[in-house]
Amino acid sequence: MSWRSASWRSGAERGVRSQAEAAEESRAGELLVRPVLRLACRGPGRSPTIHRDVIDTRLGGRYHLVRQIGQGGMGRVYEGRHVATGRRIAVKVITAADAAAFGRLEVEARAAGAIESQHIAQVLDVGIDEATGAAYIVMELLEGEDLSLVLCRLGCLPLQLCLRIAVQTCRGLARAHAAGVVHRDIKPANLFLAERDGGELAVKILDFGIAKLRPSPFAQQDAVTLTRTGSMLGTPLYMSPEQVRGQQTLDLRTDLWSLGVVLYEALTGKPPHQRDAVGEVVVAICTAKPPPVDKVAPWVPPGVAAVVARALEIDPKDRFQRAEEMLAALLALLPDDPSIRRSMLVPAEGSVPMSQAHPAAPTVFVASHATGDLPGGTEGATVEVRPPPFPTRTSQRDDLPSPLTSFIGREAEIVEAKRLLQAGRLVSLVGPGGTGKTRLSIQVASELRSSFEDGAVFVDLSSVLEADAILGAIAAGVGVREEPGQALSATMLRQLRPRRLLLVLDNCEHLVGACAELVEEMLLGCPGLRLLVTSRESLALEGEMILALAPLPIPEADHDLGDVARSEAVQLFVERGRSAQAGFRLTAEVAPAVAHICRTLDGIPLAIELAAARLRGLTAEQIAARIEDRFGLLDSIRRTASRRQRTLRALIDWSHELLTDRERAALRRLSVFQGGWVPSAAEAVCTFEGDPLELQPAQVTDLVAQLVGKSLVVAVDRSGSGRYRLLDTIRQYALEKLEESGEAPAVRARHFACYLRLAEEAESKLRTAEQLELLRRLDVEHDNLRAALDGFVEGGAPAGGGDAPRGWLEPEAALRLATALGRYWFLRGHHAEGSARLERLVRQATAAPAAIRGRALSMLLVLLPGSRPGKVTPEEALAACRAGGEGFWISLALLGMAEQALLKGDHATALSALEEGAVHARATGDAWIIARLLGERGRVHRSRLEFEQAVTPLREGLALARQTGDRWLIGILLHALGLTWCFQGEYEAAAALLEESLSLQRVLGSRVSIAETLSTLGGAFQYLGRHGQAATCFEETLSLARALGNEELAARAWLNLADNALVQGDLASARVSLREGFARWQEIVRKELLAWGLLGLAELAWREGRPADAMRFFGAELALEQAYAIGLHPASRARFERILDGLRTSLSEEGERVLELGRALRLEESLREAIAYLTA
């Protein structure tokens, strides 16, 4: 059927309205109201009838009535046409003699006219026909059906459709309430689903005939008895308690109650207060809360149930207070936009349409029911009562185990399992052993059994060892006995066919094929049967709905008691721990140990329960200390536990025994991966020369898929190329099997070769526009890269030959891998780890070729300066690179030499190294290294306060950097140029460059560069007088420094915070910040930071009235500045020189003597004096 909304003022037609239309509207005068309300509708089941008294007449001289399309208590509704324009319209006609009805008609027109919303039908005209005396209202003509017909035809509706209907209704009510209109009769019959173009549906709110309006200038019709508050008007099944009582004060919250009733009915198939008698309905509305919607319909999520429950609070003040508030709650539950399409009008799975459940049950209308026995009640109600839409349960088989321990967590999984069982007839809970599939299935079944006429039955198949015995076990479980001369299967199917039963089949994995055949036969032959299956792999049947059960969520950190306590894994440990040790509870002291236990055990419930049982003889801290030996530690002392659940090893042995030889080989070889793998890596690592199983790469992909299906491998990311991993407990088990197999050296060799290739391919690309993509890939593979490096320490020579790279597990190969990772470590802030690994390998790989050693030493100098000066010298790195003869690496070593010289204030050496480096760089034609050298030249000139000479190379370097696409390089050159503008007093220009640099570094995620740029940007803001923004930058720098463990960055942030406080006169904050900064002086390599701190301390002492101390600290700073050729910011120098001049004047000759004493202090002495001053 075509469902098309013909809106009088919709779409493009607004632009083509004829002059005749405009004239006709104008003639409507005061009776012409703004477009809105009550529509006429055509829908399924409504047959047009002809009424000769008005058919073919011209109502009001301009509306030709064609046929009747509806009838209600106020009159009839006709399809008509506008005489002048031919436009199709709907006209409601009422007898003029019925004054009350006409009053309602005018109220409806006024109410609708006050509202502008796409979810309220448009009213176009209202008046009285002079010829017939008929009152009429003209509306837009809509095609479709109202919600009451939809519910009658389909039964309860799918969740997403219910939410969308509620959202659109809420939007219409929000606009009505904003216009001062309370509808007071929201019910399914007054919510019309009208078709828009393209098959989209829109909810239209109908019938404002009993709406309550706030006072308005149109007329005094609010005084009409049938529309004023105080009368019991509406449909009681949908009326609010205050409406039923006939209270004088009704407000918008009564509409929100009614919408809650509609949503409840759409979700469950019946209104919440449905009773056999009208009086019972009225009393229930006023006194009883309805059963929670998620108990009546278990598939309804808790969030939706909470919205419905709040809307149906008896006391209005406990409901949503505005339609917008309810709308926001509903929108939060929708995954996308709330549009409705015709294709969504399907019944919820398992729903029984009212027309089928009660084919002969009409809607019953009962009039004049007294409500005087209710507080504030009135008489005179028109009540609509419907029979129950579902048959009631008459008998039930109760055959579920009663667990001895409480059920912990899994709320989301319970909701999802219920939803799946409502949507389909076969649901499989699939997951690794020990994840709690059995307990979850019992819990779900116990919560759902009341929804099934014949209850729920649990059948444990773990002890069934032969496929032929499955049928007998299930038949016994459901109470079917073999009959003489009849096959047991036929008998069972015949007896189950009429029953509505939930059947739980537990532990199907060891007989999965036979189980699948029998389950399929049962589903085909027993339409009222639903099955909940637990297994370590799915049954692979058509229509099977799989709920993959992961281990319990584990705490990410163990330092926050609240975070730890919220973890379901921890809650399980604590609950089971109380059984083992009376009074055990989670405290701040024990939380780290419990969190470590749960993380190590991957959140596997059975493993956690076994660990908690150890509290009988051990403390949580002792268990945590021994948990790495999980297979030896976790033996069960529960005598009633099944054999495979008494130890953690037995649990995994059970799964391992069910695998084929090839699956076992794949599992143990995959254990070499840490943090997961992509298919191509698995293919490279699991296949090698001399493999007795002769696995081929294509076979490995299939084997991984099979292991995923058997819940031993976890699919982490199914998008793109996909990624997989092993739970750590499974991995440790498989590693033992790998060692036992004798394959470990060959597999580790393949693993090392795979990740060496990845790192070396990535190294040069990290200097290009491909940087981000490569960083993300290396982030994901960082654990594998570390594991490959760790093989150098742990392993020996590969066995069985193979194609391992030359020098595998020798220092040379490990040094290649560490060098290739150097730039990655730098960009990701892993300075300490990278420098420690590289330094150790450089010292061990003494026989490595000069080129390999030179690359490693250059990487240490330039990209990993965490190796402090002296451990690796520039001369050593340069000599090795010269011997290797690679121009790029020679240039990089010379860059490192220049940086080290600049730190010492040796500008001449720095410039000389940069000149030579530029010669080699130009010979290579590598824009990246040329840009780096130009940037360093700019830094040297800025340090010498030669700003013009600094700007030129910085600009040239920035232009080259942009050509490379390296965001980090572009960012640091923008930073360097911005800092140079700061030195020249161009703070606004500097801030713009620094903010661009910061945005690039944030995209890149280079935390060290972000922190350094923030520090400089904060300085620019400070000079601009924007001290709040400056403090924000410095505080973020400090936060990043702490996260990185970078004490020099932290000291810099503290010293900047101190200076920002000083210029604002906040001496207390300045003292605290200086103390924190100087506490880290031993970690500070850049001497300009120490000079900066001494100047700040001198100013603090001066402001605190201690001029001699101030003079002494000034002297210490001047000595440091001279020794390291430090160039201070000119504005800062001017500020401090003003203070120093004042001190000289006030102290006279004594001041000069103290100044010289400060100059004479060694650096360590001056810093100790500084700390003593700040801690006094």
Coordinates of N, CA and C in Angstrom, one line a residue, residues 276-354:
D276 N -9.1 -7.2 34.7 CA -10.4 -7.7 34.2 C -11.5 -6.7 34.3
A277 N -11.5 -5.9 35.3 CA -12.6 -4.9 35.5 C -12.0 -3.5 35.5
V278 N -12.9 -2.6 35.1 CA -12.5 -1.2 35.0 C -12.0 -0.6 36.3
G279 N -12.8 -1.0 37.4 CA -12.5 -0.5 38.7 C -11.1 -0.9 39.1
E280 N -10.7 -2.2 38.8 CA -9.4 -2.7 39.1 C -8.3 -1.9 38.4
V281 N -8.6 -1.5 37.1 CA -7.7 -0.7 36.4 C -7.4 0.6 37.1
V282 N -8.5 1.3 37.4 CA -8.4 2.6 38.0 C -7.6 2.5 39.4
V283 N -7.9 1.5 40.2 CA -7.3 1.4 41.5 C -5.8 1.1 41.3
A284 N -5.5 0.2 40.3 CA -4.1 -0.2 40.1 C -3.3 1.0 39.6
I285 N -3.8 1.8 38.8 CA -3.1 3.0 38.3 C -2.7 3.9 39.5
C286 N -3.6 4.1 40.4 CA -3.4 5.0 41.5 C -2.5 4.4 42.7
T287 N -2.5 3.1 42.8 CA -1.8 2.5 44.0 C -0.7 1.5 43.7
A288 N -0.6 1.0 42.5 CA 0.3 -0.1 42.3 C 1.3 0.2 41.2
K289 N 2.6 -0.1 41.4 CA 3.6 0.0 40.4 C 3.5 -1.2 39.5
P290 N 3.5 -1.1 38.2 CA 3.4 -2.3 37.3 C 4.7 -3.2 37.4
P291 N 4.6 -4.4 37.0 CA 5.8 -5.3 37.0 C 6.9 -4.6 36.1
P292 N 8.2 -4.6 36.5 CA 9.2 -4.0 35.6 C 9.1 -4.6 34.2
V293 N 9.3 -3.7 33.2 CA 9.1 -4.2 31.8 C 10.1 -5.2 31.5
D294 N 11.3 -5.2 32.1 CA 12.3 -6.2 31.7 C 12.0 -7.6 32.4
K295 N 11.1 -7.6 33.3 CA 10.7 -8.9 33.9 C 9.6 -9.5 33.1
V296 N 8.7 -8.7 32.5 CA 7.7 -9.2 31.6 C 8.3 -9.5 30.3
A297 N 9.2 -8.7 29.8 CA 9.9 -9.0 28.5 C 11.4 -9.0 28.8
P298 N 12.0 -10.2 29.1 CA 13.3 -10.2 29.6 C 14.4 -9.7 28.6
W299 N 14.0 -9.5 27.3 CA 14.9 -9.1 26.3 C 15.1 -7.5 26.4
V300 N 14.3 -6.9 27.1 CA 14.4 -5.4 27.2 C 15.6 -5.0 28.1
P301 N 16.5 -4.2 27.6 CA 17.7 -3.9 28.3 C 17.4 -3.1 29.6
P302 N 18.3 -3.1 30.6 CA 18.0 -2.3 31.8 C 17.8 -0.9 31.6
G303 N 18.6 -0.3 30.6 CA 18.5 1.1 30.4 C 17.1 1.5 29.9
V304 N 16.5 0.7 29.0 CA 15.1 1.0 28.5 C 14.1 0.8 29.7
A305 N 14.3 -0.3 30.4 CA 13.4 -0.5 31.6 C 13.4 0.6 32.5
A306 N 14.6 1.2 32.8 CA 14.7 2.4 33.7 C 13.9 3.6 33.2
V307 N 14.0 3.8 31.9 CA 13.2 5.0 31.3 C 11.7 4.7 31.5
V308 N 11.2 3.5 31.2 CA 9.8 3.2 31.3 C 9.4 3.3 32.8
A309 N 10.2 2.8 33.7 CA 9.8 2.8 35.1 C 9.7 4.3 35.6
R310 N 10.6 5.1 35.2 CA 10.6 6.5 35.7 C 9.4 7.2 35.1
A311 N 9.0 6.9 33.9 CA 7.8 7.6 33.3 C 6.6 7.2 34.0
L312 N 6.6 6.0 34.6 CA 5.4 5.4 35.2 C 5.4 5.6 36.8
E313 N 6.2 6.5 37.3 CA 6.1 6.7 38.7 C 4.8 7.3 39.1
I314 N 4.2 6.9 40.2 CA 2.9 7.3 40.6 C 2.9 8.8 41.0
D315 N 3.9 9.2 41.7 CA 4.1 10.6 42.1 C 4.7 11.4 40.9
P316 N 4.0 12.4 40.4 CA 4.5 13.2 39.2 C 5.9 13.7 39.5
K317 N 6.3 14.1 40.7 CA 7.6 14.7 40.9 C 8.7 13.7 40.8
D318 N 8.4 12.4 40.8 CA 9.4 11.3 40.6 C 9.6 11.0 39.1
R319 N 8.7 11.5 38.2 CA 8.8 11.2 36.8 C 9.8 12.1 36.1
F320 N 9.9 12.0 34.8 CA 10.6 13.0 34.0 C 9.8 14.3 34.1
Q321 N 10.5 15.4 34.3 CA 9.8 16.6 34.6 C 9.5 17.4 33.3
R322 N 10.2 17.0 32.2 CA 9.9 17.7 30.9 C 10.1 16.7 29.8
A323 N 9.4 16.9 28.7 CA 9.5 16.0 27.6 C 11.0 15.9 27.1
E324 N 11.6 17.1 27.1 CA 13.0 17.1 26.7 C 13.9 16.2 27.5
E325 N 13.6 16.1 28.8 CA 14.4 15.2 29.7 C 14.2 13.7 29.3
M326 N 12.9 13.4 29.0 CA 12.7 12.0 28.6 C 13.2 11.7 27.2
L327 N 13.2 12.7 26.4 CA 13.7 12.6 25.0 C 15.2 12.3 25.1
A328 N 15.9 13.0 25.9 CA 17.4 12.8 26.1 C 17.7 11.4 26.5
A329 N 16.9 10.9 27.5 CA 17.1 9.5 28.0 C 16.9 8.5 26.9
L330 N 15.9 8.7 26.1 CA 15.6 7.8 25.0 C 16.7 7.8 23.9
L331 N 17.1 9.0 23.6 CA 18.1 9.2 22.5 C 19.4 8.5 22.9
A332 N 19.7 8.5 24.2 CA 20.9 7.9 24.7 C 20.9 6.3 24.5
L333 N 19.7 5.8 24.3 CA 19.6 4.3 24.1 C 19.6 3.9 22.7
L334 N 19.5 4.9 21.7 CA 19.5 4.6 20.3 C 20.9 4.6 19.7
P335 N 21.3 3.6 18.9 CA 22.6 3.6 18.3 C 22.7 4.6 17.2
D336 N 21.6 5.0 16.6 CA 21.7 5.9 15.4 C 20.5 6.8 15.4
D337 N 20.2 7.5 14.3 CA 19.1 8.4 14.3 C 17.8 7.7 14.4
P338 N 16.8 8.4 15.0 CA 15.5 7.8 15.3 C 14.5 7.7 14.2
S339 N 15.0 7.7 12.9 CA 14.0 7.6 11.8 C 13.4 6.2 11.8
I340 N 12.2 6.1 11.2 CA 11.4 4.9 11.1 C 11.2 4.6 9.6
R341 N 11.4 3.3 9.3 CA 11.1 2.9 7.9 C 10.0 1.8 7.9
R342 N 9.3 1.8 6.8 CA 8.2 0.8 6.6 C 8.7 -0.6 6.9
S343 N 9.9 -0.9 6.5 CA 10.4 -2.3 6.7 C 10.6 -2.7 8.1
M344 N 10.6 -1.7 9.1 CA 10.7 -2.0 10.5 C 9.4 -2.5 11.1
L345 N 8.3 -2.4 10.4 CA 7.0 -2.8 11.0 C 6.8 -4.3 10.9
V346 N 7.6 -5.0 11.7 CA 7.5 -6.4 11.8 C 7.3 -6.8 13.3
P347 N 6.7 -7.9 13.6 CA 6.5 -8.3 15.0 C 7.9 -8.6 15.6
A348 N 8.0 -8.4 16.9 CA 9.1 -8.9 17.7 C 9.1 -10.4 17.6
E349 N 10.3 -11.0 17.6 CA 10.4 -12.5 17.5 C 9.6 -13.1 18.6
G350 N 8.7 -14.0 18.3 CA 7.9 -14.7 19.4 C 6.7 -14.0 19.8
S351 N 6.4 -12.8 19.2 CA 5.2 -12.0 19.6 C 4.0 -12.7 19.0
V352 N 2.9 -12.6 19.8 CA 1.6 -13.1 19.4 C 0.7 -11.9 19.1
P353 N 0.3 -11.7 17.9 CA -0.6 -10.6 17.6 C -1.9 -10.8 18.3
M354 N -2.5 -9.7 18.8 CA -3.7 -9.7 19.5 C -4.8 -10.4 18.7

